[in-house]
Short mmCIF file of C-alpha atoms in Angstrom, two decimals:
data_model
loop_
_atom_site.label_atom_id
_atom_site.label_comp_id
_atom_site.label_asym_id
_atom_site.label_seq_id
_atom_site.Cartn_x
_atom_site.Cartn_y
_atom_site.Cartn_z
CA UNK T 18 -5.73 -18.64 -8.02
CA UNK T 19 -8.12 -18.14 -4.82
CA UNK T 20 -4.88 -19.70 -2.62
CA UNK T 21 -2.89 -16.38 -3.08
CA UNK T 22 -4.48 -13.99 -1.64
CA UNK T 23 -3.38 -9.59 -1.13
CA UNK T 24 -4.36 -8.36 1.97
CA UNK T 25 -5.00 -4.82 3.38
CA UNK T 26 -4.17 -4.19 6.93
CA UNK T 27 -7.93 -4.00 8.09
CA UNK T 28 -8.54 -7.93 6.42
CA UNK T 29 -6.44 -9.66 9.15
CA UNK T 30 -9.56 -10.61 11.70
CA UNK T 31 -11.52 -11.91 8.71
CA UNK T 32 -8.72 -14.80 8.46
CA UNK T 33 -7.78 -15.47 12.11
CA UNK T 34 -11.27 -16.26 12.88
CA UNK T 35 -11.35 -18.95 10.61
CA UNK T 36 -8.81 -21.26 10.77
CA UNK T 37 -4.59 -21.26 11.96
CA UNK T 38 -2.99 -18.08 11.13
CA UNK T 39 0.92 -17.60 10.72
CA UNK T 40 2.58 -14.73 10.31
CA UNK T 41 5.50 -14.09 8.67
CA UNK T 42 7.08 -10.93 9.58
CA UNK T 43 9.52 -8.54 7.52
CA UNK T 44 12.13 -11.31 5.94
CA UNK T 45 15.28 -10.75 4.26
CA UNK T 46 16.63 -13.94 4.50
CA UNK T 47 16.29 -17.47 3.72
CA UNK T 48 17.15 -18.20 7.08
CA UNK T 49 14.97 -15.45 8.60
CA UNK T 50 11.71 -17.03 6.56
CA UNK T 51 12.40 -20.46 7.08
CA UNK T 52 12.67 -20.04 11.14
CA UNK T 53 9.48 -17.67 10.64
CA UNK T 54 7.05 -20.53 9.10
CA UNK T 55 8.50 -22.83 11.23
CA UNK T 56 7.36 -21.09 14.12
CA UNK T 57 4.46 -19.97 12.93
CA UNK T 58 3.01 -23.19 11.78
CA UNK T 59 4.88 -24.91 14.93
CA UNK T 60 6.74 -27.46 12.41
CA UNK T 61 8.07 -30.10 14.28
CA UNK T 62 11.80 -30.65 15.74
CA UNK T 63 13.15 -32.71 13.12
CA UNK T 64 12.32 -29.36 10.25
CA UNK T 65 15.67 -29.48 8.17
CA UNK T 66 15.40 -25.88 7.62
CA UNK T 67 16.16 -25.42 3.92
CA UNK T 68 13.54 -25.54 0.41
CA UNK T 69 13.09 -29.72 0.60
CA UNK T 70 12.02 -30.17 4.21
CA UNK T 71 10.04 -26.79 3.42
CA UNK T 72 8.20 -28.55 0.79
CA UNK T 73 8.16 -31.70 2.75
CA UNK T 74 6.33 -29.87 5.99
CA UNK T 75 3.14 -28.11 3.90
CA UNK T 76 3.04 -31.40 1.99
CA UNK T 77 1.84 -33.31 5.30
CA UNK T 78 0.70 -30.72 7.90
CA UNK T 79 -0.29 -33.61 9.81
CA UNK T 80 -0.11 -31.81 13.03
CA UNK T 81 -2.60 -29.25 12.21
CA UNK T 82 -6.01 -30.28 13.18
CA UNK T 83 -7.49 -26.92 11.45
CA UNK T 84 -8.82 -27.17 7.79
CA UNK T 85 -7.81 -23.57 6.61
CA UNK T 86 -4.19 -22.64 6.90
CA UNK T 87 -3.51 -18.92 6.40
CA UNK T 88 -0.12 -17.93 6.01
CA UNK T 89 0.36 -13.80 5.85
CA UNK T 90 3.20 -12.72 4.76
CA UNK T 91 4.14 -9.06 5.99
CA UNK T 92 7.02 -8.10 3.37
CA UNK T 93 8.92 -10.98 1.59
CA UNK T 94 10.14 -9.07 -1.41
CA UNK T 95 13.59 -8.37 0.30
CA UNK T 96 14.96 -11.94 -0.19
CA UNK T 97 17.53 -12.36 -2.38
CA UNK T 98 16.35 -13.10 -6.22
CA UNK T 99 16.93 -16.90 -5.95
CA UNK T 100 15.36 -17.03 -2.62
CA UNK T 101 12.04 -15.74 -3.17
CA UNK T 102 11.88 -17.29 -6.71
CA UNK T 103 12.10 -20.67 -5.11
CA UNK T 104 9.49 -19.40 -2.34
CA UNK T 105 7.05 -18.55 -5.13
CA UNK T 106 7.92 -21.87 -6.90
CA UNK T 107 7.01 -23.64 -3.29
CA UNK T 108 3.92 -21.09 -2.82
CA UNK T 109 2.63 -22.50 -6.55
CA UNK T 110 3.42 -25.80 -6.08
CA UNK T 111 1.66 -26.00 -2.49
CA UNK T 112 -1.23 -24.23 -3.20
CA UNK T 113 -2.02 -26.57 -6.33
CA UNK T 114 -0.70 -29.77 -4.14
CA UNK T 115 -3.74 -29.01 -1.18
CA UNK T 116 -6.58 -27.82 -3.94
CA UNK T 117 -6.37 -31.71 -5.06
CA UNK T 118 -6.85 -32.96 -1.50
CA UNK T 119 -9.29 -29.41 0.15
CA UNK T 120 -11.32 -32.00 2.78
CA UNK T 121 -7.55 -32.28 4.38
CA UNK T 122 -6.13 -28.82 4.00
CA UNK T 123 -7.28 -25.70 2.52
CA UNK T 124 -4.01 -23.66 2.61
CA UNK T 125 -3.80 -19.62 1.71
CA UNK T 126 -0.74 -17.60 0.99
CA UNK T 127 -1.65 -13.88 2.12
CA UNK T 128 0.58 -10.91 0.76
CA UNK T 129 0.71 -7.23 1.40
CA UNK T 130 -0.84 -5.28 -0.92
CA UNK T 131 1.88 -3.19 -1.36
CA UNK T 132 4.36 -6.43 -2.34
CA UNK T 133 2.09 -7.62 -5.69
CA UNK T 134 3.94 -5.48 -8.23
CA UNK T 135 7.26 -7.18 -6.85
CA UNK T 136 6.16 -10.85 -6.17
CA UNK T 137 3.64 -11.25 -8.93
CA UNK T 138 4.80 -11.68 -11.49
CA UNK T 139 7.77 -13.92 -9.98
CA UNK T 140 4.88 -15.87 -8.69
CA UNK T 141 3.17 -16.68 -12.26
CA UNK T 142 7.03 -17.19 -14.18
CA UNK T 143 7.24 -19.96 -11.29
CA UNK T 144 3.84 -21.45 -12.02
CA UNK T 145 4.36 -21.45 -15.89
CA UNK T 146 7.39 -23.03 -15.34
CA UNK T 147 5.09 -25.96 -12.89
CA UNK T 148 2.58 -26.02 -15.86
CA UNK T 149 5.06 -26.57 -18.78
CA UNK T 150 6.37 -29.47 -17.15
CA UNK T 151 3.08 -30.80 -15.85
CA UNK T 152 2.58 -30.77 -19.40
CA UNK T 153 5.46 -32.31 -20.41
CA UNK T 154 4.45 -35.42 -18.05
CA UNK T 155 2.24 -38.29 -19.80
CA UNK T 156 1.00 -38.91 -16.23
CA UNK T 157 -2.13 -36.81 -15.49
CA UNK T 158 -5.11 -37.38 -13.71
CA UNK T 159 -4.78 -39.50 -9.95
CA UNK T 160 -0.97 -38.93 -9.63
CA UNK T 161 -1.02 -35.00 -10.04
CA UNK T 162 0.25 -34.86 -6.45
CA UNK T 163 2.71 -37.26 -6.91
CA UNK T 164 3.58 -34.96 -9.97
CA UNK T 165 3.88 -32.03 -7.96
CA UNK T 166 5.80 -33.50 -5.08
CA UNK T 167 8.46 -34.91 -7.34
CA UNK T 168 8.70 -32.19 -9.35
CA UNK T 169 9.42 -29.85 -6.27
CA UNK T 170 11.42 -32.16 -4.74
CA UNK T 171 13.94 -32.20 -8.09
CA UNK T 172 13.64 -28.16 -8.66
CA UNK T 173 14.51 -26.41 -4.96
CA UNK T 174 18.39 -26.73 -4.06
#
């Protein structure tokens, strides 16, 4: 998946020159990641700060006039369990949700090297999990977003 990219330290100007950049330091919390992206990506006011609105803000990014989003993520693997399964769910599920509509959005997760053993495989349990019951769904084709936006809106709590 060419949205989830690891990064070395000496990558970072590569990105930055090409599109919005947020970074996401050292998290430990939901709380702590939430307020990062929000700032990062300047969310607007009304951001309800948990998974849903989460979902809801990289599903419109409306107030980004830059193509490429690249999100860099310094160290995320000290969330709690739950918390950075449902990130990686989100991660998945947006990265799939803007390769249907790339003239709008082209948006990258970027991930210390040093975090793939840890988040990795978390990451590809969650997207099995998206593709099981993508395939579960008679509805293919034109309404894959609407797939994906329903189906993340009924899995984060």
């Amino acid at each position: 998946m060419k949205e989830i990219i690891y990064y070395s330290e000496s990558d970072f100007t590569e990105y930055s020159e090409n599109g919005i950049t947020a970074f996401v330091p050292i998290v430990r919390s939901k709380p702590e990641l939430l307020d990062a992206l929000a700032k990062g990506l300047d969310f607007p006011n009304y951001f309800g700060r948990n998974w849903d609105a989460l979902i809801d803000m990289f599903r419109t990014l409306d107030w980004i006039d830059e193509n490429k989003i690249y999100v860099i993520h310094k160290r995320i693997s000290d969330l709690p369990e739950k918390d950075l399964s449902n990130y990686m769910f989100i991660v998945y599920v947006i990265a799939t949700f803007w390769r249907l509509y790339p003239s709008e959005h082209q948006v990258y997760f970027m991930f210390d090297i040093a975090e793939k053993e840890k988040i990795e495989p978390i990451f590809w349990k969650e997207a099995e999990n998206v593709e099981q019951e993508w395939r579960k769904s008679s509805d293919h084709g034109e309404n894959d977003g609407a797939f994906l936006s329903e189906f993340a809106d009924q899995r984060v709590d």
